[in-house]
XYZ file of C-alpha atoms in Angstrom:
679
model
C 9.908 -71.814 -28.050
C 11.736 -70.322 -25.025
C 10.906 -69.462 -22.000
C 10.743 -65.758 -22.058
C 8.388 -66.138 -24.304
C 5.833 -68.665 -22.272
C 5.891 -66.163 -19.699
C 4.427 -63.034 -22.564
C 2.006 -64.913 -23.207
C 0.610 -66.810 -19.322
C 1.182 -62.547 -19.123
C -1.274 -61.919 -21.589
C -3.561 -65.019 -21.254
C -3.871 -63.742 -17.666
C -4.658 -59.630 -18.540
C -7.157 -60.830 -20.368
C -8.525 -63.391 -18.132
C -8.164 -60.541 -15.404
C -9.889 -57.347 -16.928
C -13.388 -60.028 -18.317
C -13.599 -60.708 -14.002
C -13.169 -56.220 -13.589
C -16.046 -55.798 -16.202
C -18.348 -58.858 -14.585
C -17.601 -57.239 -10.947
C -18.156 -54.157 -12.385
C -21.606 -55.011 -13.688
C -22.299 -56.719 -10.270
C -21.461 -54.096 -7.996
C -23.262 -50.414 -10.233
C -26.571 -50.220 -11.997
C -26.016 -47.918 -14.411
C -29.173 -45.251 -14.668
C -30.038 -45.764 -18.919
C -32.074 -42.298 -19.954
C -30.598 -39.104 -17.768
C -31.363 -35.522 -17.698
C -28.601 -32.896 -16.737
C -29.107 -29.407 -15.355
C -25.104 -28.350 -17.441
C -22.863 -25.144 -16.803
C -23.603 -21.621 -19.239
C -21.737 -18.689 -19.224
C -22.199 -14.979 -19.732
C -20.779 -11.636 -20.278
C -20.775 -11.474 -15.975
C -21.165 -15.232 -14.664
C -21.866 -18.787 -14.143
C -24.626 -20.814 -14.180
C -26.131 -24.498 -14.091
C -24.672 -27.393 -12.443
C -22.049 -29.295 -12.082
C -20.344 -32.416 -10.347
C -16.739 -33.244 -9.625
C -14.223 -33.926 -12.038
C -15.065 -38.192 -10.954
C -18.940 -36.978 -9.773
C -20.145 -37.120 -6.457
C -20.682 -40.238 -4.343
C -23.413 -39.735 -2.132
C -26.343 -42.096 0.111
C -29.456 -42.145 -1.518
C -32.309 -40.334 0.487
C -36.205 -39.612 -0.304
C -37.503 -36.419 0.650
C -40.689 -37.166 1.066
C -42.358 -34.260 3.128
C -41.176 -31.154 3.841
C -40.373 -32.985 7.164
C -37.910 -34.795 6.033
C -35.402 -31.831 4.273
C -34.204 -31.243 8.056
C -32.943 -35.563 7.362
C -30.929 -34.179 4.578
C -29.973 -30.579 6.143
C -28.952 -31.197 9.756
C -30.005 -34.693 10.729
C -28.903 -37.321 9.417
C -25.961 -39.083 10.091
C -24.559 -40.528 6.826
C -23.848 -37.572 4.973
C -23.421 -36.460 2.326
C -27.078 -37.332 0.684
C -27.526 -37.758 -2.851
C -31.291 -36.064 -3.003
C -34.110 -37.851 -4.523
C -37.046 -35.328 -5.535
C -40.273 -36.035 -5.975
C -41.637 -34.587 -9.126
C -44.142 -32.409 -6.386
C -41.080 -31.272 -4.766
C -39.170 -30.136 -7.160
C -41.614 -27.872 -8.070
C -42.581 -26.626 -4.756
C -39.257 -26.241 -2.909
C -36.947 -25.913 -6.037
C -33.114 -27.121 -5.505
C -32.499 -23.645 -4.330
C -33.468 -25.084 -0.856
C -30.214 -27.633 -1.024
C -28.193 -24.615 -1.838
C -27.839 -23.982 2.084
C -27.072 -27.190 3.116
C -24.587 -28.148 0.010
C -21.622 -29.439 2.312
C -24.361 -32.323 3.209
C -25.820 -32.627 -0.239
C -23.957 -34.683 -3.301
C -26.499 -33.798 -6.025
C -30.111 -34.302 -6.636
C -32.498 -36.359 -8.567
C -35.439 -34.939 -9.661
C -37.874 -37.054 -10.920
C -40.433 -36.241 -13.910
C -43.814 -36.194 -12.810
C -46.321 -38.399 -14.911
C -48.604 -35.898 -15.364
C -48.378 -31.478 -15.522
C -48.698 -29.757 -11.900
C -51.833 -28.048 -11.951
C -50.459 -24.922 -9.373
C -47.679 -24.117 -12.583
C -44.326 -24.015 -12.587
C -41.663 -22.019 -14.268
C -38.152 -21.972 -13.663
C -37.680 -19.235 -16.336
C -37.355 -16.010 -14.506
C -40.095 -13.570 -14.077
C -38.972 -10.707 -16.996
C -37.749 -12.740 -20.058
C -34.999 -11.091 -21.452
C -34.977 -7.995 -20.135
C -31.166 -6.394 -20.259
C -31.683 -7.126 -23.861
C -34.687 -5.827 -25.223
C -36.041 -2.465 -26.580
C -36.754 -0.805 -22.884
C -34.360 0.949 -20.791
C -32.911 3.833 -18.722
C -33.044 5.754 -22.468
C -35.932 4.281 -25.146
C -39.633 4.078 -22.202
C -37.505 3.895 -19.281
C -40.994 3.524 -17.316
C -41.541 0.169 -19.018
C -38.082 -0.946 -18.046
C -37.045 -4.153 -16.162
C -41.051 -5.317 -16.720
C -42.114 -2.331 -13.584
C -44.973 -2.298 -15.772
C -46.108 -6.011 -16.470
C -44.214 -9.198 -14.864
C -44.754 -10.334 -18.093
C -44.031 -14.331 -16.188
C -44.834 -14.335 -12.723
C -44.289 -17.630 -12.233
C -40.888 -17.288 -13.092
C -38.758 -18.699 -10.182
C -35.750 -18.523 -12.047
C -34.206 -21.406 -11.062
C -32.357 -22.018 -14.749
C -29.589 -18.872 -13.866
C -28.530 -20.136 -10.005
C -25.638 -21.254 -9.969
C -25.324 -25.277 -7.969
C -22.308 -26.669 -7.005
C -23.321 -30.107 -6.683
C -25.286 -32.483 -10.109
C -29.072 -32.456 -10.520
C -30.260 -34.487 -13.141
C -33.963 -35.487 -14.172
C -35.293 -38.988 -15.054
C -37.937 -40.732 -16.120
C -40.721 -41.867 -13.838
C -40.088 -45.707 -14.954
C -37.797 -49.075 -14.830
C -35.186 -47.061 -13.792
C -36.916 -44.446 -10.243
C -38.294 -47.693 -9.427
C -35.144 -49.241 -8.648
C -33.902 -46.659 -7.097
C -36.710 -46.330 -4.452
C -36.240 -49.830 -3.971
C -32.576 -49.835 -3.356
C -33.574 -46.753 -1.113
C -36.549 -48.161 0.648
C -34.554 -52.191 1.700
C -31.253 -50.786 2.538
C -31.866 -46.786 3.705
C -35.468 -46.261 5.046
C -35.169 -45.671 8.642
C -37.516 -47.119 10.676
C -39.485 -46.080 13.554
C -36.594 -43.632 13.821
C -33.670 -46.152 14.496
C -30.505 -45.576 11.911
C -30.409 -47.287 8.411
C -28.025 -50.016 9.033
C -24.694 -50.158 6.339
C -24.234 -51.298 3.488
C -26.621 -48.416 2.434
C -27.269 -47.339 -1.502
C -25.510 -44.627 -2.499
C -25.643 -43.183 -6.099
C -23.060 -41.622 -8.303
C -23.562 -38.798 -10.697
C -20.594 -37.224 -13.117
C -21.984 -33.882 -15.260
C -18.459 -32.424 -14.723
C -17.878 -29.221 -17.522
C -15.373 -27.787 -18.619
C -15.567 -24.303 -18.452
C -15.799 -21.688 -15.831
C -16.383 -17.651 -14.735
C -17.864 -16.176 -17.132
C -18.029 -16.470 -21.548
C -15.113 -13.951 -21.901
C -12.812 -17.217 -18.959
C -14.005 -19.340 -21.097
C -13.330 -18.279 -24.999
C -9.751 -17.274 -23.617
C -9.254 -20.620 -22.762
C -10.534 -21.999 -25.765
C -7.142 -19.923 -27.696
C -4.687 -22.555 -29.085
C -2.330 -20.778 -27.577
C -3.752 -21.199 -24.113
C -6.039 -24.208 -23.826
C -4.949 -26.981 -21.983
C -7.650 -28.807 -24.053
C -7.297 -29.617 -27.425
C -10.994 -28.764 -28.162
C -11.852 -26.051 -25.934
C -13.963 -25.407 -23.216
C -17.018 -24.177 -24.682
C -18.651 -22.702 -27.211
C -21.071 -19.827 -28.327
C -24.550 -20.565 -28.691
C -25.024 -20.555 -31.899
C -27.896 -22.173 -35.048
C -29.632 -20.945 -37.841
C -32.588 -18.684 -38.532
C -34.743 -19.973 -41.114
C -36.529 -16.951 -43.802
C -37.915 -17.490 -46.707
C -39.843 -14.419 -49.045
C -42.572 -14.365 -51.524
C -41.394 -13.368 -53.884
C -37.195 -14.509 -55.502
C -35.087 -11.730 -53.742
C -31.533 -12.556 -54.670
C -29.101 -13.719 -52.413
C -25.883 -12.975 -53.713
C -26.858 -8.984 -53.759
C -26.613 -7.887 -49.971
C -28.538 -4.962 -48.744
C -30.835 -2.378 -50.296
C -33.154 -3.789 -53.356
C -34.621 -0.740 -54.921
C -38.836 -1.476 -54.962
C -38.888 -4.104 -52.916
C -41.612 -3.556 -49.577
C -40.741 -6.028 -46.710
C -43.533 -7.538 -44.526
C -41.336 -9.456 -42.137
C -43.841 -12.388 -40.158
C -41.552 -13.331 -37.611
C -41.895 -16.310 -34.662
C -39.495 -18.109 -32.667
C -38.665 -21.752 -32.727
C -36.360 -22.392 -29.567
C -37.632 -22.921 -26.307
C -35.060 -24.373 -22.945
C -36.251 -25.762 -19.464
C -34.110 -25.936 -16.606
C -32.923 -29.645 -17.912
C -30.894 -29.799 -20.789
C -32.422 -31.491 -23.730
C -36.140 -31.431 -22.350
C -37.211 -28.332 -23.897
C -41.017 -29.199 -25.587
C -42.015 -25.595 -26.121
C -45.542 -26.287 -26.561
C -46.348 -23.061 -26.046
C -43.883 -20.542 -25.805
C -42.331 -21.701 -28.955
C -44.467 -24.552 -30.920
C -47.540 -22.865 -31.068
C -45.963 -20.163 -32.691
C -44.326 -21.172 -35.155
C -46.905 -24.000 -36.631
C -49.173 -21.336 -36.671
C -46.488 -19.209 -38.832
C -46.122 -22.372 -41.241
C -49.640 -23.160 -41.512
C -50.756 -19.144 -42.588
C -47.458 -19.710 -45.519
C -49.347 -22.532 -47.048
C -52.832 -20.451 -46.790
C -50.854 -18.021 -48.667
C -48.841 -19.999 -51.442
C -51.434 -19.283 -53.979
C -52.063 -15.961 -52.646
C -48.591 -14.053 -53.325
C -48.823 -13.254 -56.589
C -51.467 -10.813 -56.131
C -49.412 -8.905 -53.223
C -47.487 -5.597 -53.805
C -45.570 -6.218 -51.052
C -43.117 -9.361 -50.239
C -43.826 -11.100 -46.659
C -40.175 -12.383 -44.938
C -41.358 -15.765 -42.665
C -38.185 -15.478 -40.596
C -38.179 -18.023 -38.051
C -35.473 -16.291 -35.668
C -33.487 -19.419 -33.381
C -31.932 -18.099 -29.654
C -34.764 -16.292 -28.914
C -34.397 -17.738 -25.209
C -31.142 -16.571 -25.289
C -31.152 -12.575 -24.904
C -33.127 -12.607 -28.298
C -29.719 -14.119 -30.235
C -31.175 -14.458 -33.809
C -32.647 -11.902 -33.891
C -30.023 -9.613 -33.233
C -27.921 -11.016 -35.175
C -30.460 -10.881 -38.389
C -30.782 -7.295 -38.158
C -27.166 -6.613 -37.677
C -26.812 -8.435 -40.153
C -29.408 -5.988 -42.246
C -27.786 -2.778 -40.369
C -24.296 -2.755 -41.868
C -25.812 -4.362 -45.835
C -24.759 -8.605 -45.375
C -28.477 -9.618 -45.839
C -30.645 -9.572 -48.253
C -32.458 -7.296 -47.945
C -32.167 -3.774 -45.427
C -33.695 -2.481 -42.526
C -35.397 0.523 -44.997
C -36.761 -2.578 -46.997
C -39.398 -3.343 -44.011
C -42.367 -1.849 -44.022
C -43.878 -3.319 -41.082
C -43.882 -6.318 -38.669
C -46.134 -8.428 -37.459
C -44.545 -12.048 -34.830
C -46.229 -13.914 -33.353
C -45.524 -15.800 -29.710
C -47.721 -18.078 -27.368
C -50.851 -18.443 -29.428
C -52.639 -21.752 -28.271
C -56.256 -20.908 -26.988
C -58.486 -22.731 -24.675
C -61.757 -22.693 -24.353
C -62.185 -19.344 -23.298
C -58.772 -17.612 -24.760
C -58.650 -15.091 -27.007
C -55.889 -13.129 -28.923
C -54.382 -9.698 -28.346
C -52.262 -7.596 -30.501
C -49.747 -5.677 -28.247
C -47.466 -2.773 -29.477
C -44.340 -0.424 -28.950
C -46.213 2.587 -26.732
C -43.030 4.338 -27.537
C -42.458 4.250 -31.258
C -46.355 4.961 -31.282
C -45.787 8.350 -30.867
C -43.557 8.782 -33.771
C -45.763 10.098 -36.725
C -44.279 8.018 -39.586
C -45.209 4.854 -37.115
C -49.399 4.206 -37.267
C -50.417 0.819 -35.773
C -53.875 0.845 -34.218
C -54.220 -0.925 -31.487
C -54.656 0.786 -27.983
C -51.796 1.022 -26.441
C -51.695 0.632 -22.550
C -48.394 -1.637 -21.500
C -45.245 -2.046 -23.385
C -44.395 -5.312 -25.486
C -43.865 -8.634 -24.058
C -40.871 -10.200 -24.976
C -40.477 -10.480 -28.484
C -38.175 -11.151 -31.450
C -39.645 -7.135 -32.663
C -37.802 -5.398 -29.978
C -34.598 -5.805 -31.083
C -35.401 -4.952 -34.977
C -36.906 -1.627 -32.346
C -32.971 -0.886 -30.977
C -32.044 -0.011 -35.010
C -35.328 2.292 -35.549
C -39.163 2.623 -35.393
C -41.263 0.621 -37.268
C -44.628 0.021 -37.386
C -45.470 -4.025 -35.377
C -47.506 -5.915 -33.799
C -47.333 -9.170 -32.014
C -49.976 -11.398 -31.724
C -50.372 -13.477 -28.197
C -52.746 -15.333 -26.239
C -53.040 -13.117 -23.301
C -53.380 -9.334 -22.258
C -51.409 -8.892 -19.748
C -48.701 -11.278 -18.256
C -48.142 -14.676 -19.298
C -51.400 -17.939 -19.564
C -48.459 -20.322 -19.903
C -48.076 -21.714 -16.511
C -45.207 -23.689 -17.348
C -43.473 -20.618 -19.098
C -39.861 -22.348 -20.668
C -40.402 -25.651 -18.159
C -40.307 -29.747 -19.187
C -43.985 -29.557 -18.551
C -44.777 -27.318 -21.332
C -45.421 -29.814 -23.104
C -48.619 -31.653 -24.983
C -50.350 -32.551 -22.244
C -50.422 -28.626 -21.973
C -52.315 -28.216 -24.904
C -54.711 -30.896 -23.823
C -53.503 -32.939 -27.377
C -56.107 -36.060 -26.573
C -55.580 -39.095 -28.164
C -58.109 -42.014 -27.702
C -55.655 -45.213 -25.767
C -56.444 -47.248 -28.952
C -55.870 -45.354 -31.544
C -52.910 -46.313 -33.146
C -49.724 -43.983 -34.468
C -51.463 -43.377 -37.656
C -54.749 -42.880 -36.605
C -53.213 -40.600 -34.146
C -51.520 -38.301 -36.510
C -54.638 -37.988 -38.306
C -57.288 -37.206 -35.629
C -57.556 -33.773 -35.724
C -58.205 -33.002 -32.286
C -59.761 -29.482 -30.674
C -56.442 -27.957 -29.915
C -55.689 -27.837 -33.749
C -58.979 -26.673 -34.659
C -58.504 -23.291 -32.369
C -55.079 -22.925 -33.411
C -55.712 -23.601 -37.413
C -57.825 -20.343 -36.281
C -55.267 -18.666 -35.073
C -53.452 -19.548 -38.182
C -55.980 -18.112 -40.610
C -56.049 -14.675 -38.608
C -52.440 -14.950 -39.017
C -52.269 -15.435 -42.475
C -55.178 -13.063 -43.453
C -53.380 -9.884 -41.646
C -50.428 -10.385 -43.676
C -52.896 -10.744 -46.287
C -53.720 -7.505 -46.129
C -50.378 -5.688 -44.634
C -49.342 -7.284 -47.692
C -51.699 -5.717 -49.784
C -54.548 -7.817 -51.053
C -57.846 -6.294 -51.312
C -60.065 -6.942 -47.829
C -62.485 -8.558 -50.490
C -60.386 -11.519 -51.340
C -59.616 -12.064 -47.499
C -62.396 -14.435 -46.361
C -60.491 -17.139 -49.105
C -57.625 -17.242 -47.426
C -58.000 -20.323 -45.030
C -55.461 -22.584 -42.947
C -56.136 -26.359 -43.494
C -56.714 -28.349 -40.169
C -55.279 -31.190 -41.622
C -51.870 -30.036 -41.779
C -51.946 -28.292 -38.421
C -52.335 -31.291 -36.357
C -50.105 -32.888 -38.112
C -47.401 -30.339 -37.465
C -48.608 -29.977 -34.098
C -48.102 -34.526 -33.137
C -44.405 -34.054 -35.797
C -42.953 -30.867 -33.350
C -44.822 -32.590 -30.108
C -45.789 -36.510 -29.668
C -43.949 -38.121 -32.193
C -41.097 -36.976 -35.387
C -40.746 -40.375 -36.947
C -44.060 -40.704 -38.471
C -45.726 -41.059 -42.525
C -45.710 -37.637 -43.013
C -43.129 -35.787 -42.019
C -40.751 -38.876 -43.416
C -42.595 -37.827 -47.138
C -41.044 -34.282 -46.539
C -37.283 -34.894 -46.357
C -34.728 -36.924 -47.739
C -33.967 -41.019 -46.754
C -31.473 -40.169 -44.984
C -33.904 -39.374 -42.318
C -35.752 -42.027 -41.984
C -36.591 -43.259 -38.557
C -33.344 -40.765 -37.649
C -34.627 -38.243 -36.026
C -35.330 -38.916 -32.238
C -38.051 -37.033 -29.693
C -37.713 -33.174 -31.180
C -36.818 -31.117 -28.144
C -36.545 -27.026 -28.938
C -33.156 -26.251 -27.110
C -30.349 -23.994 -28.766
C -27.506 -25.940 -29.673
C -24.253 -25.772 -29.993
C -21.194 -27.266 -32.329
C -17.993 -28.396 -31.299
C -16.264 -27.399 -33.659
C -16.841 -23.716 -32.320
C -19.029 -22.671 -35.628
C -22.924 -22.625 -36.575
C -24.729 -25.642 -37.451
C -27.728 -26.379 -38.343
C -30.228 -28.950 -35.603
C -32.698 -30.618 -36.314
C -35.554 -28.160 -35.290
C -34.435 -25.115 -37.827
C -34.149 -28.492 -39.907
C -37.408 -29.936 -39.398
C -39.194 -26.139 -40.063
C -37.139 -25.554 -43.431
C -38.244 -29.571 -44.602
C -41.569 -28.107 -43.946
C -41.798 -24.700 -44.919
C -40.222 -25.524 -48.693
C -43.014 -28.464 -48.997
C -45.160 -26.027 -47.694
C -44.264 -23.250 -49.441
C -42.326 -24.974 -52.587
C -43.395 -26.099 -55.972
C -41.611 -30.000 -57.894
C -39.308 -28.472 -59.820
C -38.114 -31.026 -63.234
C -34.552 -31.887 -61.769
C -33.317 -35.428 -61.853
C -31.782 -37.093 -58.779
C -29.107 -37.471 -60.416
C -28.214 -33.750 -60.010
C -28.178 -34.476 -56.149
C -26.137 -37.112 -55.925
C -23.023 -35.000 -54.534
C -25.126 -33.345 -52.142
C -26.771 -36.747 -50.943
C -24.589 -36.059 -47.308
C -26.998 -34.732 -44.036
C -24.620 -31.792 -44.565
C -25.685 -30.486 -48.199
C -29.235 -31.349 -47.286
C -30.278 -28.133 -49.537
C -28.689 -27.226 -52.755
C -28.758 -23.455 -52.421
C -28.649 -21.632 -55.100
C -28.630 -17.116 -55.934
C -32.535 -16.951 -55.424
C -33.953 -20.268 -55.395
C -32.890 -24.027 -53.239
C -33.553 -26.830 -54.290
C -34.759 -30.467 -51.885
C -34.625 -33.696 -52.668
C -37.519 -35.517 -50.984
C -38.580 -39.247 -50.438
C -42.334 -38.279 -51.275
C -45.190 -40.502 -50.071
C -45.439 -44.159 -50.562
C -47.635 -45.861 -53.981
C -50.231 -47.112 -53.467
C -49.965 -50.816 -52.661
C -45.865 -51.190 -52.276
C -43.178 -49.604 -50.695
C -41.573 -48.057 -52.832
C -41.795 -44.343 -52.959
C -42.211 -41.414 -55.604
C -39.446 -38.862 -55.202
C -39.271 -35.571 -56.578
C -37.426 -32.264 -56.213
C -38.938 -29.420 -54.333
C -37.745 -26.219 -55.496
C -39.036 -23.265 -52.947
C -37.532 -19.518 -51.728
C -36.201 -20.927 -48.150
C -33.371 -20.277 -47.040
C -30.699 -19.965 -43.918
C -28.649 -17.232 -42.105
C -26.654 -17.312 -39.141
C -28.290 -17.207 -36.278
C -24.654 -15.921 -33.808
C -24.657 -13.642 -31.177
C -22.711 -10.122 -32.866
C -20.913 -10.336 -29.808
C -18.618 -13.602 -31.023
C -18.528 -12.169 -34.553
C -16.696 -9.153 -33.173
C -15.375 -11.295 -29.946
C -17.516 -8.603 -27.509
C -17.297 -11.124 -25.133
C -18.251 -8.665 -22.634
C -21.409 -7.098 -24.638
C -24.012 -5.560 -22.901
C -26.171 -4.609 -26.620
C -25.747 -8.634 -28.063
C -26.186 -12.316 -26.462
C -23.132 -13.080 -24.910
C -24.051 -17.017 -23.933
C -22.182 -20.119 -24.293
C -22.056 -23.469 -22.831
C -19.349 -25.082 -20.990
C -18.337 -28.666 -22.770
C -17.908 -31.658 -20.717
C -16.665 -35.172 -21.116
C -19.105 -37.799 -19.882
C -23.310 -37.666 -18.353
C -23.460 -40.495 -16.256
C -25.119 -41.479 -13.282
C -25.537 -45.629 -11.615
C -26.182 -46.933 -7.737
C -24.520 -49.280 -5.595
C -24.417 -50.482 -1.688
C -21.498 -48.572 -0.044
C -20.190 -49.325 3.299
C -19.350 -48.480 6.673
C -16.852 -45.530 6.654
C -14.660 -47.816 9.452
C -14.806 -51.304 6.789
C -13.637 -49.645 4.715
C -11.178 -48.222 6.190
C -10.569 -51.843 7.213
C -10.859 -52.719 3.657
C -7.646 -50.347 2.917
C -5.760 -51.112 5.742
C -5.614 -54.490 4.927
C -5.619 -53.718 1.162
C -2.696 -51.885 1.630
C -0.805 -54.688 4.577
C -1.272 -57.091 1.950
C 0.831 -55.184 -1.175
C 3.410 -54.327 1.085
C 3.829 -57.885 1.968
C 3.433 -58.461 -1.732
C 6.344 -56.041 -1.888
C 8.315 -58.058 0.569
C 8.290 -61.273 -0.125
C 8.480 -60.307 -4.592
C 11.543 -58.959 -2.775
C 13.038 -62.163 -1.366
C 12.340 -63.912 -3.775
C 14.557 -61.679 -6.577
C 16.868 -61.531 -4.689
C 17.608 -65.248 -3.966
C 16.361 -66.025 -7.517
C 19.815 -67.559 -8.158
C 19.602 -70.116 -5.449
C 15.693 -70.740 -5.652
C 16.171 -70.801 -9.555
C 19.030 -72.582 -10.066
C 19.202 -76.022 -11.862
C 21.831 -78.930 -11.777
C 24.100 -78.356 -14.622
C 25.369 -81.832 -16.413
C 28.837 -81.562 -17.384
C 29.688 -81.017 -20.466
C 32.169 -84.312 -21.466
C 29.028 -86.710 -20.035
C 28.255 -89.666 -22.289
C 25.560 -91.694 -23.653
């Protein structure tokens, strides 16, 4: 082996050693945060909202905000800005990050600690008038009701979910990571008796750089292949899938009007959001309505043959973001691109927030404007407009009879609307601490019993509206055990024995903690997310029947992308079924149902009208990395000294290398023996 090969091997070994040492050194310097939830950037037709960091992440000295007086340290008097502010949960809901925007040059970012219990005073980061610009009420339709002039639906709404922040804001659970952060602050950064903390100080880096800026029109233009600097684009339209099912077969291959078909739409929404990405339990704002409608569909399953109208169960996605799902279904119906059209609709019954407390009641809300039309006959008295609801998007197209069922007469009773606190605790889903997960699943809670009454009311109302006989109505009854299992699945633990038997084996143990958040896809196409697929599976099992088809027929569709095989009338789902007694084997079978999907993508993106005032234009920015870490940082003087020493060493090394290279023939020459030497 020659000298050149020897040097190459040495260099490779040195490089490997160097990389290994770098990784080892990095682990000694940084402590990574294991689970963080960022505030991300969203865009619409006019502006952008949300948060982001700089390209390489923002770094600041940790400061724990412990009191109102402590805020002045961050914004004015602290000697070591910029600061990475730790907000305890009570201060996050009370003072809000908006108070830090005024001193944004001294604020590098915010870390909000999730509470272990909900704030009793309530907190909603959503606006006080949800979806006010895309509902039915406007200057041309019920102008006196527009912009919540009569009823402020969400009086606790702070609107911070629709603010823009030029620094990153993350949320962390109150666990071991949080304790490490607090201890680092206490040991290095906390001022004692008015003294200034001494270096080294504990610092944090938050990384959440967003690729999209300005508004949806700008980001969609930059997505174009001829313009985009990023090969995958910079943003995606918010999109998902609506889930719907009919009680009687409807041929989906033929679109538009169907003679002799009269449809009662039973609607609810299945999405929610909060200030932080992927932390949206949506207990009352979404889960109670969808669970009540699923239970009502189950209660009506054996009674639909006697009804002379078809019930169309619809679960709209993206309603939080200016009615994405409902506006798309109305759009498709209007242009005869849906299985039925608007002329087939007899009436609408929508289930909204229906969690019931000890003294709660249900209220029917109707539209006071369309009631003036002689063709619309709705009985409830009207003293105010409809609350935010999917029904409004149908009224925008034409007057249709309908009601919205809610647990509030005027303003929301939900103190945590569209926040991380709209959770199982708020619904009082309380389980004794000594119960196993399986025992918790089987326990029928008081909340489940109350929601069962709601589901029964909904089912009986739909039964009468679809032509059922009043004398037979009392036999329609929702199942409290089913309601309890669904609440547990959506709000407590998605991986459980009941839900496992309703899906394919691919799904067992795969789903993480469920969050009802509207998600988009990196391919900029409609993607069915976990909440929508869960509703589809549950609805198929509750309203379908066992088909005598072997699994072999479904083998080509074993991929999760082909969860359902849809034909012109029926859809088919192979489920793994329950576990056999005293065995680990399951009794798998095929479910045939009338459950289907339709697009929940705003018509604005179909029409390329990114500045539309009629349809939702919400898009979500893309990002490359979301992470946070803490470390110790030296003083600025020491950093400059270290930099200077490093530069000096570098220059000396270059000079030495130059000298050695220029004298190499002298330094590395070796005497050579004459060619005529003999031994």
